[in-house]
Amino acid sequence: AQSVSQHNHHVILSEAASLELGCNYSYGGTVNLFWYVQYPGQHLQLLLKYFSGDPLVKGIKGFEAEFIKSKFSFNLRKPSVQWSDTAEYFCAVNALGYGGSQGNLIFGKGTKLSVKP
Amino acid sequence: DAGVTQSPTHLIKTRGQQVTLRCSPKSGHDTVSWYQQALGQGPQFIFQYYEEEERQRGNFPDRFSGHQFPNYSSELNVNALLLGDSALYLCASSLGGMNYEQYFGPGTRLTVT
């Protein structure tokens, strides 16, 4: 079965620190990759996505992610976090063609980010 | 532009009962996917509806069933509720039957006692 691993369960940073959240997936074929964010009390929102092309993708609020195919990774980065970035972050993969997959996102367990002011 | 809406917000049911959750997709979207998010976990795919048919299904028992209406709204039905069905149920909509970008609703919190 396909799976997505997020390496950190809970990350605590001070404001202005740099952030990198790891995400690895287990599918050797073509993938669409996503990072979603869930702010406290809010619903899941798309942060950024990769379908094809430039492996470095930029999302909202200064976030970016790099797709490294050889490492099956799609790590999320931000140079300088703010208190308002406190949220839970989910990596998700759509494994195209797997079992006829056209619909399902496979999510990681999420990483909770706490930013201290 | 209305986003994805779900009803009800919260629901408390007893073991063995049946429940129906509802979802209206984002304006212009025709595909609805349902996910179950247990506490401390990422969402797990239940199934997806496109053109009023179940297009793909995750690893959930037949107690979980769904429906999509001509206006693209959708229902998730769960029969013979178990304590383990307690979770946040998320609806996501997208366009064209493909998974390229899914927009999520706020979810329905189901508690089974």
JSON list of C-alpha atoms in Angstrom, two decimals:
[
{"chain": "A", "resi": 1, "resn": "ALA", "atom": "CA", "xyz": [0.00, 0.00, 0.00]},
{"chain": "A", "resi": 2, "resn": "GLN", "atom": "CA", "xyz": [1.12, 3.51, -0.67]},
{"chain": "A", "resi": 3, "resn": "SER", "atom": "CA", "xyz": [2.08, 5.61, 2.31]},
{"chain": "A", "resi": 4, "resn": "VAL", "atom": "CA", "xyz": [3.27, 9.06, 3.25]},
{"chain": "A", "resi": 5, "resn": "SER", "atom": "CA", "xyz": [5.65, 9.68, 6.13]},
{"chain": "A", "resi": 6, "resn": "GLN", "atom": "CA", "xyz": [6.06, 12.94, 7.95]},
{"chain": "A", "resi": 7, "resn": "HIS", "atom": "CA", "xyz": [9.13, 12.78, 10.09]},
{"chain": "A", "resi": 8, "resn": "ASN", "atom": "CA", "xyz": [8.23, 15.18, 12.84]},
{"chain": "A", "resi": 9, "resn": "HIS", "atom": "CA", "xyz": [5.15, 14.96, 14.99]},
{"chain": "A", "resi": 10, "resn": "HIS", "atom": "CA", "xyz": [5.61, 18.29, 16.76]},
{"chain": "A", "resi": 11, "resn": "VAL", "atom": "CA", "xyz": [8.04, 21.08, 15.93]},
{"chain": "A", "resi": 12, "resn": "ILE", "atom": "CA", "xyz": [8.56, 24.07, 18.20]},
{"chain": "A", "resi": 13, "resn": "LEU", "atom": "CA", "xyz": [10.34, 27.13, 16.83]},
{"chain": "A", "resi": 14, "resn": "SER", "atom": "CA", "xyz": [10.89, 30.72, 17.79]},
{"chain": "A", "resi": 15, "resn": "GLU", "atom": "CA", "xyz": [9.77, 33.49, 15.48]},
{"chain": "A", "resi": 16, "resn": "ALA", "atom": "CA", "xyz": [12.22, 34.21, 12.65]},
{"chain": "A", "resi": 17, "resn": "ALA", "atom": "CA", "xyz": [13.64, 30.69, 12.79]},
{"chain": "A", "resi": 18, "resn": "SER", "atom": "CA", "xyz": [13.81, 28.70, 9.58]},
{"chain": "A", "resi": 19, "resn": "LEU", "atom": "CA", "xyz": [11.49, 25.78, 9.02]},
{"chain": "A", "resi": 20, "resn": "GLU", "atom": "CA", "xyz": [11.84, 22.52, 7.18]},
{"chain": "A", "resi": 21, "resn": "LEU", "atom": "CA", "xyz": [9.23, 19.77, 7.48]},
{"chain": "A", "resi": 22, "resn": "GLY", "atom": "CA", "xyz": [10.04, 16.43, 5.96]},
{"chain": "A", "resi": 23, "resn": "CYS", "atom": "CA", "xyz": [7.73, 14.34, 3.80]},
{"chain": "A", "resi": 24, "resn": "ASN", "atom": "CA", "xyz": [8.50, 11.05, 2.08]},
{"chain": "A", "resi": 25, "resn": "TYR", "atom": "CA", "xyz": [6.21, 8.85, 0.06]},
{"chain": "A", "resi": 26, "resn": "SER", "atom": "CA", "xyz": [6.37, 5.27, -1.14]},
{"chain": "A", "resi": 27, "resn": "TYR", "atom": "CA", "xyz": [5.36, 5.18, -4.79]},
{"chain": "A", "resi": 28, "resn": "GLY", "atom": "CA", "xyz": [7.70, 4.87, -7.74]},
{"chain": "A", "resi": 29, "resn": "GLY", "atom": "CA", "xyz": [5.35, 6.18, -10.38]},
{"chain": "A", "resi": 30, "resn": "THR", "atom": "CA", "xyz": [4.02, 9.59, -11.28]},
{"chain": "A", "resi": 31, "resn": "VAL", "atom": "CA", "xyz": [2.72, 11.62, -8.38]},
{"chain": "A", "resi": 32, "resn": "ASN", "atom": "CA", "xyz": [0.97, 14.86, -7.64]},
{"chain": "A", "resi": 33, "resn": "LEU", "atom": "CA", "xyz": [2.15, 16.31, -4.34]},
{"chain": "A", "resi": 34, "resn": "PHE", "atom": "CA", "xyz": [0.48, 18.68, -1.93]},
{"chain": "A", "resi": 35, "resn": "TRP", "atom": "CA", "xyz": [0.97, 20.41, 1.36]},
{"chain": "A", "resi": 36, "resn": "TYR", "atom": "CA", "xyz": [-2.13, 21.35, 3.30]},
{"chain": "A", "resi": 37, "resn": "VAL", "atom": "CA", "xyz": [-2.31, 23.49, 6.41]},
{"chain": "A", "resi": 38, "resn": "GLN", "atom": "CA", "xyz": [-4.89, 23.47, 9.16]},
{"chain": "A", "resi": 39, "resn": "TYR", "atom": "CA", "xyz": [-4.87, 26.57, 11.37]},
{"chain": "A", "resi": 40, "resn": "PRO", "atom": "CA", "xyz": [-6.47, 26.22, 14.81]},
{"chain": "A", "resi": 41, "resn": "GLY", "atom": "CA", "xyz": [-10.23, 26.05, 14.44]},
{"chain": "A", "resi": 42, "resn": "GLN", "atom": "CA", "xyz": [-10.12, 26.20, 10.66]},
{"chain": "A", "resi": 43, "resn": "HIS", "atom": "CA", "xyz": [-10.44, 23.68, 7.89]},
{"chain": "A", "resi": 44, "resn": "LEU", "atom": "CA", "xyz": [-7.72, 22.24, 5.69]},
{"chain": "A", "resi": 45, "resn": "GLN", "atom": "CA", "xyz": [-6.33, 24.72, 3.19]},
{"chain": "A", "resi": 46, "resn": "LEU", "atom": "CA", "xyz": [-4.03, 24.09, 0.27]},
{"chain": "A", "resi": 47, "resn": "LEU", "atom": "CA", "xyz": [-0.59, 25.58, 0.90]},
{"chain": "A", "resi": 48, "resn": "LEU", "atom": "CA", "xyz": [1.10, 24.51, -2.32]},
{"chain": "A", "resi": 49, "resn": "LYS", "atom": "CA", "xyz": [1.10, 21.81, -4.95]},
{"chain": "A", "resi": 50, "resn": "TYR", "atom": "CA", "xyz": [3.39, 20.09, -7.43]},
{"chain": "A", "resi": 51, "resn": "PHE", "atom": "CA", "xyz": [2.16, 18.48, -10.62]},
{"chain": "A", "resi": 52, "resn": "SER", "atom": "CA", "xyz": [5.12, 18.68, -12.98]},
{"chain": "A", "resi": 53, "resn": "GLY", "atom": "CA", "xyz": [7.90, 20.98, -14.13]},
{"chain": "A", "resi": 54, "resn": "ASP", "atom": "CA", "xyz": [10.11, 22.98, -11.80]},
{"chain": "A", "resi": 55, "resn": "PRO", "atom": "CA", "xyz": [10.61, 20.82, -8.70]},
{"chain": "A", "resi": 56, "resn": "LEU", "atom": "CA", "xyz": [10.81, 23.91, -6.50]},
{"chain": "A", "resi": 57, "resn": "VAL", "atom": "CA", "xyz": [7.31, 25.19, -5.97]},
{"chain": "A", "resi": 58, "resn": "LYS", "atom": "CA", "xyz": [6.18, 28.27, -4.15]},
{"chain": "A", "resi": 59, "resn": "GLY", "atom": "CA", "xyz": [2.99, 28.53, -2.19]},
{"chain": "A", "resi": 60, "resn": "ILE", "atom": "CA", "xyz": [1.13, 31.03, -0.13]},
{"chain": "A", "resi": 61, "resn": "LYS", "atom": "CA", "xyz": [2.54, 32.93, 2.84]},
{"chain": "A", "resi": 62, "resn": "GLY", "atom": "CA", "xyz": [6.17, 32.48, 1.84]},
{"chain": "A", "resi": 63, "resn": "PHE", "atom": "CA", "xyz": [6.20, 28.69, 1.92]},
{"chain": "A", "resi": 64, "resn": "GLU", "atom": "CA", "xyz": [8.00, 26.61, -0.66]},
{"chain": "A", "resi": 65, "resn": "ALA", "atom": "CA", "xyz": [8.62, 22.93, -1.22]},
{"chain": "A", "resi": 66, "resn": "GLU", "atom": "CA", "xyz": [11.12, 20.93, -3.22]},
{"chain": "A", "resi": 67, "resn": "PHE", "atom": "CA", "xyz": [10.32, 17.70, -4.99]},
{"chain": "A", "resi": 68, "resn": "ILE", "atom": "CA", "xyz": [13.30, 15.35, -5.10]},
{"chain": "A", "resi": 69, "resn": "LYS", "atom": "CA", "xyz": [12.20, 12.37, -7.15]},
{"chain": "A", "resi": 70, "resn": "SER", "atom": "CA", "xyz": [15.25, 10.25, -6.36]},
{"chain": "A", "resi": 71, "resn": "LYS", "atom": "CA", "xyz": [14.55, 10.59, -2.66]},
{"chain": "A", "resi": 72, "resn": "PHE", "atom": "CA", "xyz": [10.75, 10.32, -2.92]},
{"chain": "A", "resi": 73, "resn": "SER", "atom": "CA", "xyz": [10.61, 13.50, -0.89]},
{"chain": "A", "resi": 74, "resn": "PHE", "atom": "CA", "xyz": [8.64, 16.73, -0.89]},
{"chain": "A", "resi": 75, "resn": "ASN", "atom": "CA", "xyz": [9.92, 18.81, 2.01]},
{"chain": "A", "resi": 76, "resn": "LEU", "atom": "CA", "xyz": [8.27, 22.03, 3.05]},
{"chain": "A", "resi": 77, "resn": "ARG", "atom": "CA", "xyz": [10.38, 25.08, 3.88]},
{"chain": "A", "resi": 78, "resn": "LYS", "atom": "CA", "xyz": [10.04, 28.63, 5.07]},
{"chain": "A", "resi": 79, "resn": "PRO", "atom": "CA", "xyz": [13.03, 30.90, 5.71]},
{"chain": "A", "resi": 80, "resn": "SER", "atom": "CA", "xyz": [11.51, 32.78, 8.64]},
{"chain": "A", "resi": 81, "resn": "VAL", "atom": "CA", "xyz": [8.42, 31.62, 10.52]},
{"chain": "A", "resi": 82, "resn": "GLN", "atom": "CA", "xyz": [5.89, 33.85, 12.22]},
{"chain": "A", "resi": 83, "resn": "TRP", "atom": "CA", "xyz": [3.65, 33.21, 15.20]},
{"chain": "A", "resi": 84, "resn": "SER", "atom": "CA", "xyz": [0.72, 33.09, 12.76]},
{"chain": "A", "resi": 85, "resn": "ASP", "atom": "CA", "xyz": [2.26, 29.99, 11.14]},
{"chain": "A", "resi": 86, "resn": "THR", "atom": "CA", "xyz": [1.27, 27.96, 14.19]},
{"chain": "A", "resi": 87, "resn": "ALA", "atom": "CA", "xyz": [-0.82, 25.19, 12.66]},
{"chain": "A", "resi": 88, "resn": "GLU", "atom": "CA", "xyz": [-0.82, 21.56, 11.66]},
{"chain": "A", "resi": 89, "resn": "TYR", "atom": "CA", "xyz": [0.77, 20.74, 8.32]},
{"chain": "A", "resi": 90, "resn": "PHE", "atom": "CA", "xyz": [-0.15, 17.74, 6.21]},
{"chain": "A", "resi": 91, "resn": "CYS", "atom": "CA", "xyz": [1.71, 16.31, 3.25]},
{"chain": "A", "resi": 92, "resn": "ALA", "atom": "CA", "xyz": [-0.47, 14.49, 0.71]},
{"chain": "A", "resi": 93, "resn": "VAL", "atom": "CA", "xyz": [0.23, 12.45, -2.39]},
{"chain": "A", "resi": 94, "resn": "ASN", "atom": "CA", "xyz": [-1.89, 11.41, -5.33]},
{"chain": "A", "resi": 95, "resn": "ALA", "atom": "CA", "xyz": [-0.32, 8.30, -6.79]},
{"chain": "A", "resi": 96, "resn": "LEU", "atom": "CA", "xyz": [-1.42, 8.55, -10.40]},
{"chain": "A", "resi": 97, "resn": "GLY", "atom": "CA", "xyz": [-2.33, 5.25, -12.00]},
{"chain": "A", "resi": 98, "resn": "TYR", "atom": "CA", "xyz": [-1.90, 3.22, -8.82]},
{"chain": "A", "resi": 99, "resn": "GLY", "atom": "CA", "xyz": [-4.79, 0.78, -8.65]},
{"chain": "A", "resi": 100, "resn": "GLY", "atom": "CA", "xyz": [-6.64, 2.98, -11.09]},
{"chain": "A", "resi": 101, "resn": "SER", "atom": "CA", "xyz": [-6.15, 5.92, -8.79]},
{"chain": "A", "resi": 102, "resn": "GLN", "atom": "CA", "xyz": [-7.70, 9.07, -10.05]},
{"chain": "A", "resi": 103, "resn": "GLY", "atom": "CA", "xyz": [-9.22, 10.30, -6.90]},
{"chain": "A", "resi": 104, "resn": "ASN", "atom": "CA", "xyz": [-7.63, 9.69, -3.62]},
{"chain": "A", "resi": 105, "resn": "LEU", "atom": "CA", "xyz": [-5.14, 11.71, -1.67]},
{"chain": "A", "resi": 106, "resn": "ILE", "atom": "CA", "xyz": [-2.92, 9.77, 0.71]},
{"chain": "A", "resi": 107, "resn": "PHE", "atom": "CA", "xyz": [-2.08, 11.92, 3.70]},
{"chain": "A", "resi": 108, "resn": "GLY", "atom": "CA", "xyz": [0.71, 11.81, 6.21]},
{"chain": "A", "resi": 109, "resn": "LYS", "atom": "CA", "xyz": [-0.12, 11.95, 9.90]},
{"chain": "A", "resi": 110, "resn": "GLY", "atom": "CA", "xyz": [0.66, 15.63, 10.07]},
{"chain": "A", "resi": 111, "resn": "THR", "atom": "CA", "xyz": [3.22, 17.81, 11.81]},
{"chain": "A", "resi": 112, "resn": "LYS", "atom": "CA", "xyz": [2.10, 20.24, 14.45]},
{"chain": "A", "resi": 113, "resn": "LEU", "atom": "CA", "xyz": [4.10, 23.47, 14.32]},
{"chain": "A", "resi": 114, "resn": "SER", "atom": "CA", "xyz": [4.17, 25.75, 17.33]},
{"chain": "A", "resi": 115, "resn": "VAL", "atom": "CA", "xyz": [5.87, 29.12, 16.89]},
{"chain": "A", "resi": 116, "resn": "LYS", "atom": "CA", "xyz": [6.82, 30.99, 20.04]},
{"chain": "A", "resi": 117, "resn": "PRO", "atom": "CA", "xyz": [6.53, 34.78, 19.83]},
{"chain": "B", "resi": 1, "resn": "ASP", "atom": "CA", "xyz": [-18.08, 32.19, -4.25]},
{"chain": "B", "resi": 2, "resn": "ALA", "atom": "CA", "xyz": [-19.27, 29.58, -1.76]},
{"chain": "B", "resi": 3, "resn": "GLY", "atom": "CA", "xyz": [-16.72, 27.09, -0.60]},
{"chain": "B", "resi": 4, "resn": "VAL", "atom": "CA", "xyz": [-17.37, 23.51, 0.42]},
{"chain": "B", "resi": 5, "resn": "THR", "atom": "CA", "xyz": [-20.10, 23.26, 3.02]},
{"chain": "B", "resi": 6, "resn": "GLN", "atom": "CA", "xyz": [-20.94, 20.34, 5.27]},
{"chain": "B", "resi": 7, "resn": "SER", "atom": "CA", "xyz": [-23.79, 19.55, 7.62]},
{"chain": "B", "resi": 8, "resn": "PRO", "atom": "CA", "xyz": [-24.25, 18.97, 10.41]},
{"chain": "B", "resi": 9, "resn": "THR", "atom": "CA", "xyz": [-21.27, 20.41, 12.25]},
{"chain": "B", "resi": 10, "resn": "HIS", "atom": "CA", "xyz": [-21.47, 17.97, 15.12]},
{"chain": "B", "resi": 11, "resn": "LEU", "atom": "CA", "xyz": [-23.36, 14.75, 15.64]},
{"chain": "B", "resi": 12, "resn": "ILE", "atom": "CA", "xyz": [-23.69, 12.31, 18.51]},
{"chain": "B", "resi": 13, "resn": "LYS", "atom": "CA", "xyz": [-24.96, 8.82, 17.81]},
{"chain": "B", "resi": 14, "resn": "THR", "atom": "CA", "xyz": [-25.22, 5.53, 19.64]},
{"chain": "B", "resi": 15, "resn": "ARG", "atom": "CA", "xyz": [-23.55, 2.28, 18.59]},
{"chain": "B", "resi": 16, "resn": "GLY", "atom": "CA", "xyz": [-25.59, 0.41, 16.03]},
{"chain": "B", "resi": 17, "resn": "GLN", "atom": "CA", "xyz": [-27.33, 3.48, 14.71]},
{"chain": "B", "resi": 18, "resn": "GLN", "atom": "CA", "xyz": [-27.06, 4.89, 11.21]},
{"chain": "B", "resi": 19, "resn": "VAL", "atom": "CA", "xyz": [-25.92, 8.37, 10.22]},
{"chain": "B", "resi": 20, "resn": "THR", "atom": "CA", "xyz": [-26.06, 10.54, 7.11]},
{"chain": "B", "resi": 21, "resn": "LEU", "atom": "CA", "xyz": [-23.65, 13.38, 6.50]},
{"chain": "B", "resi": 22, "resn": "ARG", "atom": "CA", "xyz": [-24.08, 15.95, 3.76]},
{"chain": "B", "resi": 23, "resn": "CYS", "atom": "CA", "xyz": [-21.76, 17.95, 1.57]},
{"chain": "B", "resi": 24, "resn": "SER", "atom": "CA", "xyz": [-22.18, 20.69, -1.02]},
{"chain": "B", "resi": 25, "resn": "PRO", "atom": "CA", "xyz": [-19.17, 21.19, -3.27]},
{"chain": "B", "resi": 26, "resn": "LYS", "atom": "CA", "xyz": [-17.49, 24.44, -4.13]},
{"chain": "B", "resi": 27, "resn": "SER", "atom": "CA", "xyz": [-19.28, 26.31, -6.86]},
{"chain": "B", "resi": 28, "resn": "GLY", "atom": "CA", "xyz": [-18.29, 24.91, -10.26]},
{"chain": "B", "resi": 29, "resn": "HIS", "atom": "CA", "xyz": [-16.92, 21.64, -8.91]},
{"chain": "B", "resi": 30, "resn": "ASP", "atom": "CA", "xyz": [-18.42, 18.31, -9.92]},
{"chain": "B", "resi": 31, "resn": "THR", "atom": "CA", "xyz": [-16.41, 15.78, -7.92]},
{"chain": "B", "resi": 32, "resn": "VAL", "atom": "CA", "xyz": [-16.74, 15.00, -4.25]},
{"chain": "B", "resi": 33, "resn": "SER", "atom": "CA", "xyz": [-14.39, 12.95, -2.09]},
{"chain": "B", "resi": 34, "resn": "TRP", "atom": "CA", "xyz": [-14.94, 11.88, 1.50]},
{"chain": "B", "resi": 35, "resn": "TYR", "atom": "CA", "xyz": [-12.25, 11.40, 4.12]},
{"chain": "B", "resi": 36, "resn": "GLN", "atom": "CA", "xyz": [-12.20, 10.21, 7.72]},
{"chain": "B", "resi": 37, "resn": "GLN", "atom": "CA", "xyz": [-9.82, 11.95, 10.10]},
{"chain": "B", "resi": 38, "resn": "ALA", "atom": "CA", "xyz": [-9.32, 10.24, 13.42]},
{"chain": "B", "resi": 39, "resn": "LEU", "atom": "CA", "xyz": [-7.83, 12.20, 16.30]},
{"chain": "B", "resi": 40, "resn": "GLY", "atom": "CA", "xyz": [-4.11, 12.75, 15.79]},
{"chain": "B", "resi": 41, "resn": "GLN", "atom": "CA", "xyz": [-4.12, 11.25, 12.30]},
{"chain": "B", "resi": 42, "resn": "GLY", "atom": "CA", "xyz": [-4.17, 12.52, 8.75]},
{"chain": "B", "resi": 43, "resn": "PRO", "atom": "CA", "xyz": [-7.33, 12.20, 6.69]},
{"chain": "B", "resi": 44, "resn": "GLN", "atom": "CA", "xyz": [-8.02, 8.76, 5.19]},
{"chain": "B", "resi": 45, "resn": "PHE", "atom": "CA", "xyz": [-9.77, 8.42, 1.85]},
{"chain": "B", "resi": 46, "resn": "ILE", "atom": "CA", "xyz": [-13.19, 6.78, 1.98]},
{"chain": "B", "resi": 47, "resn": "PHE", "atom": "CA", "xyz": [-14.48, 7.21, -1.58]},
{"chain": "B", "resi": 48, "resn": "GLN", "atom": "CA", "xyz": [-14.96, 9.63, -4.43]},
{"chain": "B", "resi": 49, "resn": "TYR", "atom": "CA", "xyz": [-18.06, 10.43, -6.47]},
{"chain": "B", "resi": 50, "resn": "TYR", "atom": "CA", "xyz": [-18.08, 11.74, -10.00]},
{"chain": "B", "resi": 51, "resn": "GLU", "atom": "CA", "xyz": [-21.02, 11.88, -12.39]},
{"chain": "B", "resi": 52, "resn": "GLU", "atom": "CA", "xyz": [-23.20, 10.40, -9.66]},
{"chain": "B", "resi": 53, "resn": "GLU", "atom": "CA", "xyz": [-21.12, 7.23, -9.47]},
{"chain": "B", "resi": 54, "resn": "GLU", "atom": "CA", "xyz": [-18.57, 5.95, -6.99]},
{"chain": "B", "resi": 55, "resn": "ARG", "atom": "CA", "xyz": [-15.32, 6.38, -8.91]},
{"chain": "B", "resi": 56, "resn": "GLN", "atom": "CA", "xyz": [-12.85, 5.07, -6.41]},
{"chain": "B", "resi": 57, "resn": "ARG", "atom": "CA", "xyz": [-12.98, 3.59, -2.95]},
{"chain": "B", "resi": 58, "resn": "GLY", "atom": "CA", "xyz": [-10.53, 3.37, -0.10]},
{"chain": "B", "resi": 59, "resn": "ASN", "atom": "CA", "xyz": [-10.15, 0.62, 2.45]},
{"chain": "B", "resi": 60, "resn": "PHE", "atom": "CA", "xyz": [-13.44, 1.08, 4.27]},
{"chain": "B", "resi": 61, "resn": "PRO", "atom": "CA", "xyz": [-16.13, -1.55, 4.88]},
{"chain": "B", "resi": 62, "resn": "ASP", "atom": "CA", "xyz": [-19.45, -1.65, 3.07]},
{"chain": "B", "resi": 63, "resn": "ARG", "atom": "CA", "xyz": [-21.07, -0.02, 6.10]},
{"chain": "B", "resi": 64, "resn": "PHE", "atom": "CA", "xyz": [-19.80, 3.18, 4.50]},
{"chain": "B", "resi": 65, "resn": "SER", "atom": "CA", "xyz": [-21.82, 4.15, 1.46]},
{"chain": "B", "resi": 66, "resn": "GLY", "atom": "CA", "xyz": [-22.48, 7.30, -0.43]},
{"chain": "B", "resi": 67, "resn": "HIS", "atom": "CA", "xyz": [-24.45, 9.06, -3.05]},
{"chain": "B", "resi": 68, "resn": "GLN", "atom": "CA", "xyz": [-24.03, 12.00, -5.38]},
{"chain": "B", "resi": 69, "resn": "PHE", "atom": "CA", "xyz": [-26.99, 14.00, -6.62]},
{"chain": "B", "resi": 70, "resn": "PRO", "atom": "CA", "xyz": [-27.45, 15.70, -10.00]},
{"chain": "B", "resi": 71, "resn": "ASN", "atom": "CA", "xyz": [-26.54, 19.05, -8.42]},
{"chain": "B", "resi": 72, "resn": "TYR", "atom": "CA", "xyz": [-23.18, 17.45, -7.41]},
{"chain": "B", "resi": 73, "resn": "SER", "atom": "CA", "xyz": [-23.92, 17.49, -3.69]},
{"chain": "B", "resi": 74, "resn": "SER", "atom": "CA", "xyz": [-23.18, 14.29, -1.85]},
{"chain": "B", "resi": 75, "resn": "GLU", "atom": "CA", "xyz": [-24.11, 12.21, 1.16]},
{"chain": "B", "resi": 76, "resn": "LEU", "atom": "CA", "xyz": [-22.07, 9.84, 3.24]},
{"chain": "B", "resi": 77, "resn": "ASN", "atom": "CA", "xyz": [-23.98, 7.12, 5.05]},
{"chain": "B", "resi": 78, "resn": "VAL", "atom": "CA", "xyz": [-22.59, 4.94, 7.78]},
{"chain": "B", "resi": 79, "resn": "ASN", "atom": "CA", "xyz": [-24.60, 1.97, 9.03]},
{"chain": "B", "resi": 80, "resn": "ALA", "atom": "CA", "xyz": [-24.24, -0.05, 12.23]},
{"chain": "B", "resi": 81, "resn": "LEU", "atom": "CA", "xyz": [-22.05, 2.57, 13.87]},
{"chain": "B", "resi": 82, "resn": "LEU", "atom": "CA", "xyz": [-19.08, 1.44, 15.92]},
{"chain": "B", "resi": 83, "resn": "LEU", "atom": "CA", "xyz": [-17.21, 3.36, 18.58]},
{"chain": "B", "resi": 84, "resn": "GLY", "atom": "CA", "xyz": [-14.25, 3.43, 16.20]},
{"chain": "B", "resi": 85, "resn": "ASP", "atom": "CA", "xyz": [-16.27, 5.42, 13.68]},
{"chain": "B", "resi": 86, "resn": "SER", "atom": "CA", "xyz": [-15.92, 8.47, 15.91]},
{"chain": "B", "resi": 87, "resn": "ALA", "atom": "CA", "xyz": [-13.93, 10.95, 13.85]},
{"chain": "B", "resi": 88, "resn": "LEU", "atom": "CA", "xyz": [-14.01, 14.12, 11.81]},
{"chain": "B", "resi": 89, "resn": "TYR", "atom": "CA", "xyz": [-15.52, 13.43, 8.40]},
{"chain": "B", "resi": 90, "resn": "LEU", "atom": "CA", "xyz": [-14.22, 15.70, 5.68]},
{"chain": "B", "resi": 91, "resn": "CYS", "atom": "CA", "xyz": [-15.67, 16.39, 2.31]},
{"chain": "B", "resi": 92, "resn": "ALA", "atom": "CA", "xyz": [-13.48, 17.70, -0.49]},
{"chain": "B", "resi": 93, "resn": "SER", "atom": "CA", "xyz": [-14.49, 18.89, -3.92]},
{"chain": "B", "resi": 94, "resn": "SER", "atom": "CA", "xyz": [-12.59, 19.19, -7.16]},
{"chain": "B", "resi": 95, "resn": "LEU", "atom": "CA", "xyz": [-13.21, 19.61, -10.85]},
{"chain": "B", "resi": 96, "resn": "GLY", "atom": "CA", "xyz": [-13.43, 17.19, -13.71]},
{"chain": "B", "resi": 97, "resn": "GLY", "atom": "CA", "xyz": [-13.14, 13.93, -11.88]},
{"chain": "B", "resi": 98, "resn": "MET", "atom": "CA", "xyz": [-9.43, 14.38, -11.36]},
{"chain": "B", "resi": 99, "resn": "ASN", "atom": "CA", "xyz": [-7.63, 14.90, -8.14]},
{"chain": "B", "resi": 100, "resn": "TYR", "atom": "CA", "xyz": [-5.51, 17.83, -9.10]},
{"chain": "B", "resi": 101, "resn": "GLU", "atom": "CA", "xyz": [-6.68, 20.19, -6.43]},
{"chain": "B", "resi": 102, "resn": "GLN", "atom": "CA", "xyz": [-9.14, 19.39, -3.72]},
{"chain": "B", "resi": 103, "resn": "TYR", "atom": "CA", "xyz": [-10.88, 21.96, -1.58]},
{"chain": "B", "resi": 104, "resn": "PHE", "atom": "CA", "xyz": [-11.93, 20.82, 1.86]},
{"chain": "B", "resi": 105, "resn": "GLY", "atom": "CA", "xyz": [-14.97, 21.65, 3.93]},
{"chain": "B", "resi": 106, "resn": "PRO", "atom": "CA", "xyz": [-14.95, 22.25, 7.68]},
{"chain": "B", "resi": 107, "resn": "GLY", "atom": "CA", "xyz": [-15.97, 18.69, 8.46]},
{"chain": "B", "resi": 108, "resn": "THR", "atom": "CA", "xyz": [-18.60, 16.95, 10.54]},
{"chain": "B", "resi": 109, "resn": "ARG", "atom": "CA", "xyz": [-17.50, 15.78, 13.98]},
{"chain": "B", "resi": 110, "resn": "LEU", "atom": "CA", "xyz": [-19.18, 12.43, 14.66]},
{"chain": "B", "resi": 111, "resn": "THR", "atom": "CA", "xyz": [-19.13, 10.99, 18.16]},
{"chain": "B", "resi": 112, "resn": "VAL", "atom": "CA", "xyz": [-20.38, 7.45, 18.68]},
{"chain": "B", "resi": 113, "resn": "THR", "atom": "CA", "xyz": [-21.23, 6.50, 22.26]}
]
